[in-house]
PDB file of C-alpha atoms in Angstrom:
ATOM      1  CA  MET A   6       5.718  -6.120   5.294  1.00 96.00           C
ATOM      2  CA  TYR A   7       2.294  -7.132   3.999  1.00 98.00           C
ATOM      3  CA  LEU A   8       0.708  -6.776   0.574  1.00 98.00           C
ATOM      4  CA  ALA A   9      -3.032  -6.175   0.030  1.00 98.00           C
ATOM      5  CA  ILE A  10      -4.661  -6.801  -3.360  1.00 98.00           C
ATOM      6  CA  ASP A  11      -8.194  -5.864  -4.426  1.00 98.00           C
ATOM      7  CA  THR A  12      -9.374  -6.430  -8.013  1.00 98.00           C
ATOM      8  CA  SER A  13     -13.019  -7.110  -7.190  1.00 97.00           C
ATOM      9  CA  THR A  14     -14.557  -4.607  -9.608  1.00 95.00           C
ATOM     10  CA  ASP A  15     -13.578  -2.049 -12.235  1.00 94.00           C
ATOM     11  CA  THR A  16     -11.997  -0.090  -9.373  1.00 93.00           C
ATOM     12  CA  ALA A  17      -8.809  -1.817  -8.220  1.00 97.00           C
ATOM     13  CA  GLY A  18      -6.506  -1.165  -5.275  1.00 97.00           C
ATOM     14  CA  ILE A  19      -3.248  -2.344  -3.759  1.00 98.00           C
ATOM     15  CA  ALA A  20      -1.459  -1.416  -0.547  1.00 98.00           C
ATOM     16  CA  VAL A  21       1.759  -2.178   1.307  1.00 98.00           C
ATOM     17  CA  ALA A  22       1.644  -2.162   5.093  1.00 97.00           C
ATOM     18  CA  ASP A  23       3.988  -2.707   8.012  1.00 96.00           C
ATOM     19  CA  GLU A  24       1.539  -4.185  10.518  1.00 94.00           C
ATOM     20  CA  PHE A  25      -1.020  -1.363  10.986  1.00 94.00           C
ATOM     21  CA  ASN A  26       1.072   1.284   9.219  1.00 96.00           C
ATOM     22  CA  ILE A  27       0.138   1.846   5.576  1.00 97.00           C
ATOM     23  CA  LEU A  28       3.369   2.592   3.705  1.00 97.00           C
ATOM     24  CA  ALA A  29       1.854   3.040   0.244  1.00 97.00           C
ATOM     25  CA  GLU A  30      -1.561   2.679  -1.341  1.00 97.00           C
ATOM     26  CA  LEU A  31      -2.877   2.926  -4.883  1.00 97.00           C
ATOM     27  CA  LEU A  32      -6.474   3.101  -6.098  1.00 96.00           C
ATOM     28  CA  TRP A  33      -7.354   3.319  -9.785  1.00 96.00           C
ATOM     29  CA  SER A  34     -10.075   2.669 -12.361  1.00 94.00           C
ATOM     30  CA  CYS A  35      -8.877  -0.274 -14.427  1.00 92.00           C
ATOM     31  CA  GLY A  36     -12.030  -1.363 -16.250  1.00 90.00           C
ATOM     32  CA  GLN A  37     -11.492  -4.981 -17.270  1.00 90.00           C
ATOM     33  CA  ASN A  38      -7.707  -4.598 -17.580  1.00 94.00           C
ATOM     34  CA  HIS A  39      -6.791  -6.241 -14.262  1.00 94.00           C
ATOM     35  CA  SER A  40      -4.486  -8.823 -15.831  1.00 94.00           C
ATOM     36  CA  VAL A  41      -2.558  -6.152 -17.737  1.00 96.00           C
ATOM     37  CA  GLU A  42      -2.332  -3.430 -15.094  1.00 97.00           C
ATOM     38  CA  LEU A  43      -2.018  -5.228 -11.748  1.00 97.00           C
ATOM     39  CA  MET A  44       1.579  -6.476 -11.803  1.00 96.00           C
ATOM     40  CA  PRO A  45       3.214  -3.295 -13.236  1.00 97.00           C
ATOM     41  CA  ARG A  46       1.417  -1.114 -10.700  1.00 97.00           C
ATOM     42  CA  MET A  47       2.300  -3.501  -7.905  1.00 97.00           C
ATOM     43  CA  ALA A  48       5.977  -3.331  -8.846  1.00 96.00           C
ATOM     44  CA  ARG A  49       5.790   0.475  -8.881  1.00 96.00           C
ATOM     45  CA  LEU A  50       4.027   0.557  -5.502  1.00 96.00           C
ATOM     46  CA  LEU A  51       6.665  -1.651  -3.881  1.00 96.00           C
ATOM     47  CA  GLU A  52       9.399   0.536  -5.358  1.00 95.00           C
ATOM     48  CA  ASN A  53       7.749   3.718  -4.061  1.00 93.00           C
ATOM     49  CA  ALA A  54       7.415   2.147  -0.604  1.00 95.00           C
ATOM     50  CA  ARG A  55      11.075   1.009  -0.763  1.00 95.00           C
ATOM     51  CA  VAL A  56       9.955  -2.555  -0.132  1.00 96.00           C
ATOM     52  CA  LYS A  57      11.583  -5.528  -1.837  1.00 96.00           C
ATOM     53  CA  PHE A  58       9.380  -8.332  -3.112  1.00 94.00           C
ATOM     54  CA  GLU A  59      11.113 -10.826  -0.838  1.00 95.00           C
ATOM     55  CA  ASP A  60      10.305  -8.643   2.205  1.00 97.00           C
ATOM     56  CA  ILE A  61       6.604  -9.520   1.957  1.00 98.00           C
ATOM     57  CA  LYS A  62       5.564 -11.621   4.975  1.00 98.00           C
ATOM     58  CA  GLY A  63       1.907 -12.137   4.071  1.00 98.00           C
ATOM     59  CA  VAL A  64      -0.687 -11.436   1.397  1.00 98.00           C
ATOM     60  CA  PHE A  65      -4.228 -10.175   1.941  1.00 98.00           C
ATOM     61  CA  VAL A  66      -6.683 -10.398  -0.943  1.00 98.00           C
ATOM     62  CA  ALA A  67     -10.285  -9.333  -1.529  1.00 98.00           C
ATOM     63  CA  ILE A  68     -12.207 -12.470  -2.492  1.00 98.00           C
ATOM     64  CA  GLY A  69     -15.499 -10.966  -3.620  1.00 96.00           C
ATOM     65  CA  PRO A  70     -18.241 -10.795  -4.453  1.00 97.00           C
ATOM     66  CA  GLY A  71     -17.299  -8.922  -7.597  1.00 94.00           C
ATOM     67  CA  SER A  72     -16.606  -9.412 -11.279  1.00 93.00           C
ATOM     68  CA  PHE A  73     -15.574 -12.915 -12.330  1.00 93.00           C
ATOM     69  CA  ASN A  74     -12.475 -11.869 -14.297  1.00 94.00           C
ATOM     70  CA  GLY A  75     -11.327  -9.310 -11.742  1.00 96.00           C
ATOM     71  CA  LEU A  76     -11.544 -11.712  -8.821  1.00 97.00           C
ATOM     72  CA  ARG A  77      -9.822 -14.466 -10.781  1.00 96.00           C
ATOM     73  CA  VAL A  78      -6.861 -12.203 -11.507  1.00 97.00           C
ATOM     74  CA  GLY A  79      -6.541 -10.873  -7.953  1.00 98.00           C
ATOM     75  CA  VAL A  80      -6.911 -14.193  -6.151  1.00 98.00           C
ATOM     76  CA  SER A  81      -4.617 -16.100  -8.528  1.00 97.00           C
ATOM     77  CA  THR A  82      -1.955 -13.381  -8.249  1.00 98.00           C
ATOM     78  CA  ALA A  83      -2.161 -13.377  -4.445  1.00 98.00           C
ATOM     79  CA  LYS A  84      -1.929 -17.172  -4.337  1.00 98.00           C
ATOM     80  CA  GLY A  85       1.050 -17.133  -6.686  1.00 98.00           C
ATOM     81  CA  ILE A  86       2.897 -14.664  -4.447  1.00 98.00           C
ATOM     82  CA  ALA A  87       2.034 -16.630  -1.296  1.00 98.00           C
ATOM     83  CA  PHE A  88       3.279 -19.864  -2.882  1.00 97.00           C
ATOM     84  CA  SER A  89       6.488 -18.354  -4.252  1.00 97.00           C
ATOM     85  CA  LEU A  90       7.439 -16.655  -0.972  1.00 98.00           C
ATOM     86  CA  ASP A  91       5.981 -19.374   1.282  1.00 98.00           C
ATOM     87  CA  VAL A  92       4.006 -16.793   3.282  1.00 98.00           C
ATOM     88  CA  PRO A  93       0.439 -16.888   4.689  1.00 98.00           C
ATOM     89  CA  ILE A  94      -2.555 -15.644   2.748  1.00 98.00           C
ATOM     90  CA  VAL A  95      -5.786 -14.184   4.130  1.00 98.00           C
ATOM     91  CA  GLY A  96      -8.922 -13.751   2.043  1.00 98.00           C
ATOM     92  CA  ILE A  97     -11.291 -10.946   3.040  1.00 98.00           C
ATOM     93  CA  SER A  98     -14.817 -10.360   1.765  1.00 98.00           C
ATOM     94  CA  THR A  99     -14.950  -7.359  -0.558  1.00 98.00           C
ATOM     95  CA  LEU A 100     -18.135  -6.221   1.155  1.00 98.00           C
ATOM     96  CA  GLU A 101     -16.484  -6.495   4.564  1.00 98.00           C
ATOM     97  CA  MET A 102     -13.557  -4.270   3.563  1.00 98.00           C
ATOM     98  CA  THR A 103     -16.087  -1.803   2.123  1.00 98.00           C
ATOM     99  CA  ALA A 104     -18.011  -1.656   5.390  1.00 98.00           C
ATOM    100  CA  TYR A 105     -15.063  -1.648   7.797  1.00 98.00           C
ATOM    101  CA  PRO A 106     -14.137   2.085   7.528  1.00 97.00           C
ATOM    102  CA  HIS A 107     -17.510   2.935   9.089  1.00 98.00           C
ATOM    103  CA  SER A 108     -17.231   0.511  12.012  1.00 97.00           C
ATOM    104  CA  TYR A 109     -16.529   3.345  14.480  1.00 96.00           C
ATOM    105  CA  THR A 110     -20.132   4.573  14.147  1.00 96.00           C
ATOM    106  CA  LYS A 111     -21.474   1.394  15.840  1.00 96.00           C
ATOM    107  CA  LEU A 112     -24.395   1.539  13.369  1.00 98.00           C
ATOM    108  CA  PRO A 113     -25.390  -1.356  11.108  1.00 98.00           C
ATOM    109  CA  ILE A 114     -23.453  -1.037   7.842  1.00 98.00           C
ATOM    110  CA  CYS A 115     -24.785  -2.300   4.510  1.00 98.00           C
ATOM    111  CA  PRO A 116     -22.078  -2.321   1.806  1.00 98.00           C
ATOM    112  CA  VAL A 117     -23.316  -2.599  -1.770  1.00 97.00           C
ATOM    113  CA  ILE A 118     -21.725  -3.639  -5.069  1.00 95.00           C
ATOM    114  CA  ASN A 119     -23.548  -3.549  -8.403  1.00 92.00           C
ATOM    115  CA  ALA A 120     -24.455  -7.054  -9.576  1.00 92.00           C
ATOM    116  CA  GLY A 121     -26.136  -6.139 -12.883  1.00 85.00           C
ATOM    117  CA  ARG A 122     -29.732  -6.572 -14.025  1.00 84.00           C
ATOM    118  CA  SER A 123     -30.999  -4.178 -11.312  1.00 89.00           C
ATOM    119  CA  GLU A 124     -29.490  -6.376  -8.601  1.00 95.00           C
ATOM    120  CA  VAL A 125     -26.805  -5.699  -6.011  1.00 96.00           C
ATOM    121  CA  ALA A 126     -24.533  -7.766  -3.808  1.00 97.00           C
ATOM    122  CA  ALA A 127     -24.963  -6.769  -0.174  1.00 98.00           C
ATOM    123  CA  ALA A 128     -24.262  -7.847   3.389  1.00 98.00           C
ATOM    124  CA  LEU A 129     -24.639  -6.377   6.866  1.00 98.00           C
ATOM    125  CA  PHE A 130     -21.876  -5.684   9.401  1.00 98.00           C
ATOM    126  CA  GLN A 131     -21.723  -3.924  12.757  1.00 98.00           C
ATOM    127  CA  GLN A 132     -19.253  -3.128  15.496  1.00 97.00           C
ATOM    128  CA  THR A 133     -20.804  -4.399  18.730  1.00 94.00           C
ATOM    129  CA  ASP A 134     -19.634  -4.868  22.311  1.00 93.00           C
ATOM    130  CA  SER A 135     -18.535  -8.341  21.209  1.00 92.00           C
ATOM    131  CA  GLY A 136     -16.425  -6.919  18.386  1.00 94.00           C
ATOM    132  CA  TRP A 137     -16.702  -6.613  14.620  1.00 97.00           C
ATOM    133  CA  GLN A 138     -19.598  -8.789  13.482  1.00 96.00           C
ATOM    134  CA  LYS A 139     -21.096 -10.036  10.209  1.00 97.00           C
ATOM    135  CA  ILE A 140     -24.830  -9.711  10.859  1.00 97.00           C
ATOM    136  CA  LYS A 141     -25.982 -10.940   7.459  1.00 97.00           C
ATOM    137  CA  ALA A 142     -23.890 -12.850   4.940  1.00 97.00           C
ATOM    138  CA  GLU A 143     -23.140 -11.776   1.378  1.00 97.00           C
ATOM    139  CA  HIS A 144     -26.150 -12.227  -0.893  1.00 97.00           C
ATOM    140  CA  ILE A 145     -27.797 -11.009  -4.079  1.00 97.00           C
ATOM    141  CA  THR A 146     -30.730  -8.653  -3.576  1.00 97.00           C
ATOM    142  CA  THR A 147     -32.236  -5.384  -4.830  1.00 97.00           C
ATOM    143  CA  ILE A 148     -32.350  -1.879  -3.429  1.00 97.00           C
ATOM    144  CA  GLU A 149     -36.124  -2.273  -3.106  1.00 97.00           C
ATOM    145  CA  LYS A 150     -35.685  -5.347  -0.881  1.00 97.00           C
ATOM    146  CA  LEU A 151     -33.016  -3.620   1.200  1.00 98.00           C
ATOM    147  CA  CYS A 152     -35.441  -0.769   1.840  1.00 98.00           C
ATOM    148  CA  ARG A 153     -38.144  -3.181   2.993  1.00 97.00           C
ATOM    149  CA  GLU A 154     -35.737  -5.009   5.314  1.00 97.00           C
ATOM    150  CA  THR A 155     -34.189  -1.916   6.927  1.00 98.00           C
ATOM    151  CA  GLU A 156     -35.816  -1.156  10.277  1.00 96.00           C
ATOM    152  CA  THR A 157     -33.167   0.970  12.017  1.00 97.00           C
ATOM    153  CA  GLN A 158     -30.754   3.693  10.980  1.00 98.00           C
ATOM    154  CA  THR A 159     -28.210   2.052   8.691  1.00 98.00           C
ATOM    155  CA  ILE A 160     -25.137   3.191   6.777  1.00 98.00           C
ATOM    156  CA  PHE A 161     -25.231   2.336   3.075  1.00 98.00           C
ATOM    157  CA  CYS A 162     -21.841   2.435   1.382  1.00 97.00           C
ATOM    158  CA  GLY A 163     -19.936   1.031  -1.572  1.00 95.00           C
ATOM    159  CA  GLU A 164     -20.527   1.432  -5.287  1.00 91.00           C
ATOM    160  CA  LEU A 165     -23.966   3.022  -5.063  1.00 93.00           C
ATOM    161  CA  LYS A 166     -25.505   4.344  -8.249  1.00 93.00           C
ATOM    162  CA  GLN A 167     -27.255   7.706  -8.005  1.00 95.00           C
ATOM    163  CA  SER A 168     -30.593   6.000  -8.674  1.00 95.00           C
ATOM    164  CA  ALA A 169     -29.950   3.682  -5.704  1.00 96.00           C
ATOM    165  CA  ILE A 170     -29.104   6.623  -3.434  1.00 97.00           C
ATOM    166  CA  GLU A 171     -32.293   8.402  -4.452  1.00 97.00           C
ATOM    167  CA  GLU A 172     -34.393   5.279  -3.812  1.00 97.00           C
ATOM    168  CA  LEU A 173     -32.798   4.683  -0.395  1.00 98.00           C
ATOM    169  CA  THR A 174     -33.248   8.258   0.780  1.00 97.00           C
ATOM    170  CA  GLN A 175     -36.795   8.507  -0.592  1.00 97.00           C
ATOM    171  CA  GLU A 176     -37.972   5.225   0.935  1.00 97.00           C
ATOM    172  CA  LEU A 177     -36.033   5.273   4.217  1.00 98.00           C
ATOM    173  CA  GLY A 178     -35.584   8.959   4.981  1.00 97.00           C
ATOM    174  CA  GLU A 179     -33.313   9.472   7.998  1.00 96.00           C
ATOM    175  CA  LYS A 180     -32.885   5.719   8.407  1.00 98.00           C
ATOM    176  CA  ALA A 181     -30.562   5.755   5.384  1.00 98.00           C
ATOM    177  CA  VAL A 182     -27.144   7.252   6.141  1.00 98.00           C
ATOM    178  CA  ILE A 183     -25.216   7.795   2.901  1.00 97.00           C
ATOM    179  CA  PRO A 184     -21.535   8.799   3.299  1.00 97.00           C
ATOM    180  CA  PRO A 185     -20.099  11.266   0.759  1.00 95.00           C
ATOM    181  CA  PRO A 186     -18.497   9.783  -2.384  1.00 93.00           C
ATOM    182  CA  SER A 187     -14.930  10.026  -1.061  1.00 92.00           C
ATOM    183  CA  ALA A 188     -15.905   8.063   2.065  1.00 93.00           C
ATOM    184  CA  ARG A 189     -17.593   5.361  -0.011  1.00 91.00           C
ATOM    185  CA  LEU A 190     -14.428   4.465  -1.903  1.00 89.00           C
ATOM    186  CA  ARG A 191     -13.235   0.910  -1.302  1.00 94.00           C
ATOM    187  CA  ARG A 192      -9.639   1.259  -0.083  1.00 96.00           C
ATOM    188  CA  SER A 193      -7.062  -1.511   0.008  1.00 97.00           C
ATOM    189  CA  GLY A 194      -5.572   0.071   3.137  1.00 97.00           C
ATOM    190  CA  PHE A 195      -8.588  -1.212   5.071  1.00 97.00           C
ATOM    191  CA  LEU A 196      -8.121  -4.608   3.451  1.00 98.00           C
ATOM    192  CA  ALA A 197      -4.563  -4.594   4.814  1.00 98.00           C
ATOM    193  CA  GLU A 198      -5.808  -3.692   8.296  1.00 97.00           C
ATOM    194  CA  LEU A 199      -8.479  -6.397   8.352  1.00 98.00           C
ATOM    195  CA  GLY A 200      -6.046  -8.960   6.980  1.00 98.00           C
ATOM    196  CA  TYR A 201      -3.423  -8.168   9.596  1.00 98.00           C
ATOM    197  CA  ILE A 202      -5.984  -8.339  12.433  1.00 97.00           C
ATOM    198  CA  ARG A 203      -7.041 -11.769  11.239  1.00 97.00           C
ATOM    199  CA  LEU A 204      -3.475 -12.976  10.740  1.00 97.00           C
ATOM    200  CA  LYS A 205      -2.414 -11.667  14.152  1.00 97.00           C
ATOM    201  CA  SER A 206      -5.229 -13.665  15.736  1.00 96.00           C
ATOM    202  CA  GLY A 207      -3.780 -16.806  14.195  1.00 96.00           C
ATOM    203  CA  VAL A 208      -6.238 -17.106  11.299  1.00 95.00           C
ATOM    204  CA  CYS A 209      -5.109 -17.609   7.711  1.00 97.00           C
ATOM    205  CA  ASP A 210      -6.375 -19.472   4.659  1.00 98.00           C
ATOM    206  CA  ASN A 211      -5.152 -22.546   2.861  1.00 98.00           C
ATOM    207  CA  THR A 212      -3.359 -21.091  -0.146  1.00 97.00           C
ATOM    208  CA  ALA A 213      -4.296 -23.905  -2.505  1.00 97.00           C
ATOM    209  CA  ALA A 214      -7.942 -24.053  -1.403  1.00 97.00           C
ATOM    210  CA  LEU A 215      -8.733 -20.317  -1.269  1.00 98.00           C
ATOM    211  CA  GLN A 216     -11.424 -19.394  -3.799  1.00 96.00           C
ATOM    212  CA  PRO A 217     -13.335 -16.206  -4.683  1.00 96.00           C
ATOM    213  CA  ILE A 218     -16.912 -15.633  -3.526  1.00 94.00           C
ATOM    214  CA  TYR A 219     -19.084 -15.902  -6.632  1.00 91.00           C
ATOM    215  CA  LEU A 220     -22.712 -15.139  -5.811  1.00 89.00           C
ATOM    216  CA  LYS A 221     -23.641 -15.695  -9.447  1.00 79.00           C
ATOM    217  CA  LYS A 222     -22.324 -18.334 -11.801  1.00 70.00           C
ATOM    218  CA  PRO A 223     -19.594 -17.127 -14.206  1.00 63.00           C
ATOM    219  CA  PRO A 224     -20.694 -16.571 -17.840  1.00 58.00           C
ATOM    220  CA  ILE A 225     -19.172 -19.863 -19.059  1.00 52.00           C
ATOM    221  CA  THR A 226     -21.606 -21.844 -16.883  1.00 48.00           C
ATOM    222  CA  GLN A 227     -24.733 -20.118 -18.182  1.00 50.00           C
ATOM    223  CA  HIS A 228     -27.168 -22.136 -20.318  1.00 48.00           C
ATOM    224  CA  LYS A 229     -26.759 -21.395 -24.004  1.00 48.00           C
ATOM    225  CA  ASN A 230     -30.340 -20.090 -24.217  1.00 52.00           C
ATOM    226  CA  MET A 231     -29.783 -17.622 -21.391  1.00 45.00           C
ATOM    227  CA  ALA A 232     -28.601 -14.083 -21.967  1.00 48.00           C
ATOM    228  CA  PRO A 233     -24.893 -13.811 -21.048  1.00 48.00           C
ATOM    229  CA  LEU A 234     -23.892 -11.891 -17.956  1.00 47.00           C
ATOM    230  CA  THR A 235     -22.309  -8.502 -18.466  1.00 45.00           C
ATOM    231  CA  ALA A 236     -18.788  -7.679 -17.300  1.00 43.00           C
ATOM    232  CA  ASP A 237     -20.161  -6.035 -14.155  1.00 46.00           C
ATOM    233  CA  GLU A 238     -22.181  -9.040 -13.026  1.00 46.00           C
ATOM    234  CA  MET A 239     -21.083 -11.462 -10.384  1.00 46.00           C
TER     235      MET A 239
END
């Protein structure tokens, strides 16, 4: 059995899988309450799936980009479980797990997460003849820049604000493919699938060394004269 944990943003998710079979999955809006809500909901999910804690053979965790506090809670919890059970851990980009559900289209996929101050975290993925590929790494940008850089029909998914959707469709027309809201949800079941694929191929992370992807410095590192980052910022 494998456990997937995603606390990248205000929307959190966990899943229990037996290889490629998702036994139970939970998605909820937790705000900034990751540290309070994660463990109780995880215990309930394992109980509902009839899985004992000691049955977990590996842990898959979303490593960002995302909110500083959310990622810290998710990654530290996943590492604690991996250490206590002596099982492998696999870290997966939050943007990659957001894009992966649309891989079957073979189109370029641009997942987006709000980064605050009119910026977004984005990347580019695509299923090619060579397999699932990261075309452009995770980076901070704006919707305006994404529009300028998009030359072919591209799927835009993730936590898109309505203003971003309107800008994409107005500037790109048919080049911008926007899935419906239910298809844009970031699901931990896909995190479990990606994690298992990677683990099955013999790839896992060093539990002690695994760190979240922070595309912006956490608030504590900001200069005292700078405006502090909001809870939604990287």
